[in-house]
PDB file of C-alpha atoms in Angstrom:
ATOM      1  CA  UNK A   1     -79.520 -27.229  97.856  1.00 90.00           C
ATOM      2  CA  UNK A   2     -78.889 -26.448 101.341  1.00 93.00           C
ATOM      3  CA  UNK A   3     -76.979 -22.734 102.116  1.00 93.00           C
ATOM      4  CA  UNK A   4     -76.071 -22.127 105.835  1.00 95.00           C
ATOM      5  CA  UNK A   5     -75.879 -18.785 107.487  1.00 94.00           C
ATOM      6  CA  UNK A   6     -74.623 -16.721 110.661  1.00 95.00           C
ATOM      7  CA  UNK A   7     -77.297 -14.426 111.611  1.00 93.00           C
ATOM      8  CA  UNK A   8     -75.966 -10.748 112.349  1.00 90.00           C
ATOM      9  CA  UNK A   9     -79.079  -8.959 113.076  1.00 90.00           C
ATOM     10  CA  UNK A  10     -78.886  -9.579 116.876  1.00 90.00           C
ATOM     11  CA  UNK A  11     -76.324 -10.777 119.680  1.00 92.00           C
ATOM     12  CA  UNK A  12     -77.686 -14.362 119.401  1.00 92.00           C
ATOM     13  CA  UNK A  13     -75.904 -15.045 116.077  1.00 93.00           C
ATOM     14  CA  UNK A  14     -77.573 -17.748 115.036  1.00 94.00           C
ATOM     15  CA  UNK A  15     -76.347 -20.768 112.620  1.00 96.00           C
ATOM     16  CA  UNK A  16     -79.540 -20.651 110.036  1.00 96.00           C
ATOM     17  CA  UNK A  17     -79.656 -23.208 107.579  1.00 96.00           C
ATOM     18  CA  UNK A  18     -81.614 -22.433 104.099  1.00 95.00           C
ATOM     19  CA  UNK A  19     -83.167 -25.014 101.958  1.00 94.00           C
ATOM     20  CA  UNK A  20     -83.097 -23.413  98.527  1.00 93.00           C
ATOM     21  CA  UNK A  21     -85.244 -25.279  95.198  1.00 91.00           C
ATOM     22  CA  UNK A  22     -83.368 -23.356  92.163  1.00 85.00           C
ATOM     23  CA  UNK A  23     -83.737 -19.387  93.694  1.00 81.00           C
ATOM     24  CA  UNK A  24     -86.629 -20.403  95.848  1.00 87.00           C
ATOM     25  CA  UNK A  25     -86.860 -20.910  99.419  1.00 91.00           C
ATOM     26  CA  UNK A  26     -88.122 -24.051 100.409  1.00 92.00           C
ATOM     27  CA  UNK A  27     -87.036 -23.943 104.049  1.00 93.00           C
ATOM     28  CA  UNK A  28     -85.358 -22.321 106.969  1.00 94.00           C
ATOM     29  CA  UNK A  29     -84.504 -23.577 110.076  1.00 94.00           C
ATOM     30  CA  UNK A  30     -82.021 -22.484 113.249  1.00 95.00           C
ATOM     31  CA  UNK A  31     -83.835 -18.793 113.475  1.00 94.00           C
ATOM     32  CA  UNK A  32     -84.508 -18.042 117.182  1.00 93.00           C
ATOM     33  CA  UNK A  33     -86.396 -14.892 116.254  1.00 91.00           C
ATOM     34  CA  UNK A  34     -88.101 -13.463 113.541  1.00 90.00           C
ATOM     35  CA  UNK A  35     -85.377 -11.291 112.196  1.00 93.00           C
ATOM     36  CA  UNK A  36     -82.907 -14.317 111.343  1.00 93.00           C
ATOM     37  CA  UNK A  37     -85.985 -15.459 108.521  1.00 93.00           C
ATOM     38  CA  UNK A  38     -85.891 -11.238 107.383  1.00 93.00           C
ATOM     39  CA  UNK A  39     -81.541 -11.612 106.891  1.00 92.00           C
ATOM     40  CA  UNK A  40     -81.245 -14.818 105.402  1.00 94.00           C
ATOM     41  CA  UNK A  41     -84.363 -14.017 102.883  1.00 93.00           C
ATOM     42  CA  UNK A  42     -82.679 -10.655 101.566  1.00 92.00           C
ATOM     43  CA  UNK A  43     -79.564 -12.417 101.976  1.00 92.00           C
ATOM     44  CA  UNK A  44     -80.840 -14.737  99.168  1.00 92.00           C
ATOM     45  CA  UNK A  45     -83.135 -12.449  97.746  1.00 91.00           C
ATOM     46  CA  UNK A  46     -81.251  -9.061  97.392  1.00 92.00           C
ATOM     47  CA  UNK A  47     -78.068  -8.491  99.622  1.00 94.00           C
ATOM     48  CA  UNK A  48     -77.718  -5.129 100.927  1.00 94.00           C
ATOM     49  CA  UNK A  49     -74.507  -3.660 102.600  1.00 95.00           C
ATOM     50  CA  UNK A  50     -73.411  -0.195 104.428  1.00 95.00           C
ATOM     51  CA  UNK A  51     -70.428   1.171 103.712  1.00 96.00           C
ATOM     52  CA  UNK A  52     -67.847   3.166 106.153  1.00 97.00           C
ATOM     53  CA  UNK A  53     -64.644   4.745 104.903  1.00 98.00           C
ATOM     54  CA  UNK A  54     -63.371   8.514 104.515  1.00 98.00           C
ATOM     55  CA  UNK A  55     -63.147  11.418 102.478  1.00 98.00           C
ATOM     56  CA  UNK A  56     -60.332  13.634 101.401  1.00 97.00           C
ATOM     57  CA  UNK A  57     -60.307  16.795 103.635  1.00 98.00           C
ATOM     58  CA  UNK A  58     -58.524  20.249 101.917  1.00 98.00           C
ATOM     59  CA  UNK A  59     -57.063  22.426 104.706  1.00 97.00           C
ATOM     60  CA  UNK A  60     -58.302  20.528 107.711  1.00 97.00           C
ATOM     61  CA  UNK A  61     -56.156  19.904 110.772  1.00 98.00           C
ATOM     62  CA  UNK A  62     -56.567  16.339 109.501  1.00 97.00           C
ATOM     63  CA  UNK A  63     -56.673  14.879 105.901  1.00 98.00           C
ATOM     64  CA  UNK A  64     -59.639  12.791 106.058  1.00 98.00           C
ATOM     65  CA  UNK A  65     -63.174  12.433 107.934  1.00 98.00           C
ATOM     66  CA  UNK A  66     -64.486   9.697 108.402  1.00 98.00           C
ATOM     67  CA  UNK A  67     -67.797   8.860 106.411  1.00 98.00           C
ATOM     68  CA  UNK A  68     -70.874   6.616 106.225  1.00 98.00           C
ATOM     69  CA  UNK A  69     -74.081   5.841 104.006  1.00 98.00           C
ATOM     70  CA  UNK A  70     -77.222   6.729 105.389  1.00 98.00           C
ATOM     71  CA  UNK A  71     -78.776   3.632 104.167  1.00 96.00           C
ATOM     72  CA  UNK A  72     -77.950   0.842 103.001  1.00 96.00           C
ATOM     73  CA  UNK A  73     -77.187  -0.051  99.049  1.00 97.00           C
ATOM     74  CA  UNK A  74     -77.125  -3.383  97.103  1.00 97.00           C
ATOM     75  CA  UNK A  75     -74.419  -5.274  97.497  1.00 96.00           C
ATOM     76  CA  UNK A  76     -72.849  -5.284  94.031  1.00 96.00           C
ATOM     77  CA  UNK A  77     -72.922  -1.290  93.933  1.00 98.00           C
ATOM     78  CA  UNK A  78     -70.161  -1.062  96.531  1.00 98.00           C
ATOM     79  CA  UNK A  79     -67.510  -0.867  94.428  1.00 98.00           C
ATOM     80  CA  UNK A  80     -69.279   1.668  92.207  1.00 98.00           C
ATOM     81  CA  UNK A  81     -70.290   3.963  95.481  1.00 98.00           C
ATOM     82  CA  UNK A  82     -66.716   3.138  96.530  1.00 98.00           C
ATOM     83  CA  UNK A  83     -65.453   4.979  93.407  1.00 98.00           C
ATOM     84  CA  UNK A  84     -67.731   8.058  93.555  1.00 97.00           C
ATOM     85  CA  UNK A  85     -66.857   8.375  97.300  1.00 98.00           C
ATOM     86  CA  UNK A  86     -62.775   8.601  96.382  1.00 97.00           C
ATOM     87  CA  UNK A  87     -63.388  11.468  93.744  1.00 97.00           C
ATOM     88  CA  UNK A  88     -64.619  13.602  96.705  1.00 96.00           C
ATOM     89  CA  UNK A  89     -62.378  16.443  98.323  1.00 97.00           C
ATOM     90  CA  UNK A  90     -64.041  18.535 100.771  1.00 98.00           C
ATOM     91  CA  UNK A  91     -62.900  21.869 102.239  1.00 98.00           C
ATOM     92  CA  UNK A  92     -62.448  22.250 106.094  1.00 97.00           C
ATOM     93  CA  UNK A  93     -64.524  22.405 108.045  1.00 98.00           C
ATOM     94  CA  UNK A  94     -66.613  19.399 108.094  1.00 98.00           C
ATOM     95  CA  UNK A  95     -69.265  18.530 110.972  1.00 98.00           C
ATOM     96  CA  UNK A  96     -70.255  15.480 111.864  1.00 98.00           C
ATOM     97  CA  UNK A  97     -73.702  14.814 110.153  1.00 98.00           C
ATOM     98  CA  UNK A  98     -73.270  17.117 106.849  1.00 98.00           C
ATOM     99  CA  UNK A  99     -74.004  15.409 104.009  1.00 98.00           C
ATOM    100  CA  UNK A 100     -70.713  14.748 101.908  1.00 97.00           C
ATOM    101  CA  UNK A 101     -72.881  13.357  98.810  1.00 98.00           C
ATOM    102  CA  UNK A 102     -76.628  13.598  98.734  1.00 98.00           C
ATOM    103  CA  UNK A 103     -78.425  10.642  96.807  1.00 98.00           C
ATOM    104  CA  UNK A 104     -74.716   9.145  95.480  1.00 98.00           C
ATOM    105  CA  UNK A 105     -75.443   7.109  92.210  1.00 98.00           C
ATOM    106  CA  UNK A 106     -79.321   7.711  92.641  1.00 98.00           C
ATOM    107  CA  UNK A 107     -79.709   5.464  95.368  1.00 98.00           C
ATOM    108  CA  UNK A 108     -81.259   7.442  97.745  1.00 98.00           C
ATOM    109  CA  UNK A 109     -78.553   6.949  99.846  1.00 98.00           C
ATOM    110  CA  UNK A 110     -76.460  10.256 101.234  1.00 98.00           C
ATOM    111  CA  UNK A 111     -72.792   9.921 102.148  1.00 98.00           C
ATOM    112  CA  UNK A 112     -72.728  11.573 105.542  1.00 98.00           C
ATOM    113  CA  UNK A 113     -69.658  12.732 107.415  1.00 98.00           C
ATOM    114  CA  UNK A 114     -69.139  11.100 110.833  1.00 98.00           C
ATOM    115  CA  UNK A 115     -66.394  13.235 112.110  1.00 96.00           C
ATOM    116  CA  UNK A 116     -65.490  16.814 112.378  1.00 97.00           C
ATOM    117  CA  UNK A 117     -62.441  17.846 111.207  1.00 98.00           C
ATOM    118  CA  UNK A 118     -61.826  21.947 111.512  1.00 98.00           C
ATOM    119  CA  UNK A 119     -59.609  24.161 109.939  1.00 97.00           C
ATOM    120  CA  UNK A 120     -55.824  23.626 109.751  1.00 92.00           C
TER     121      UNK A 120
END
């Protein structure tokens, strides 16, 4: 079976093409660097995403912040992550780079804040 890909690890975004025997990789070709093999394999192998939304904000002089993962997660925890994320409601003020969530879900992953938002 034959699985084609866009390569986002670099500007070059190359069209990688995947020979696949069952779940195992057979082949890949259309790579113009090394990281295109890396993608496609965890791709295949174990998809991992980062996620960027916001938090609820109490008393801010805006009612979110924007917020990020520190790491990435696998890809079919989003929607769990998602859901811990939305239960959050922080006082103002938040700084960008305080930690919103630390290890959310027992990932290892923190939920950091990407925006400050002061008091109202």
């Amino acid at each position: 079976m034959l699985r084609e890909f866009t390569c986002i690890m670099c500007p070059q975004g190359c069209d990688i093409t995947v020979e696949l025997d069952g779940t195992t990789i057979t082949g890949i070709t259309g790579n113009k660097c090394a990281k295109g093999e890396a993608y496609v394999t965890q791709e295949i192998e174990n998809p991992m995403r980062n996620i960027a939304t916001s938090v609820l904000i109490d008393g801010g002089e805006l009612p979110l912040a924007s917020v990020r993962l520190s790491n990435v997660i696998p890809k079919d925890r989003i929607f769990d992550v998602m859901a811990e994320i939305r239960r959050v409601e922080l006082p103002a003020p938040v700084h960008e780079g305080d930690v919103a969530i630390h290890d959310v879900l027992g990932l290892g992953v923190d939920v950091i804040i990407t925006k400050d938002v002061d008091a109202a």
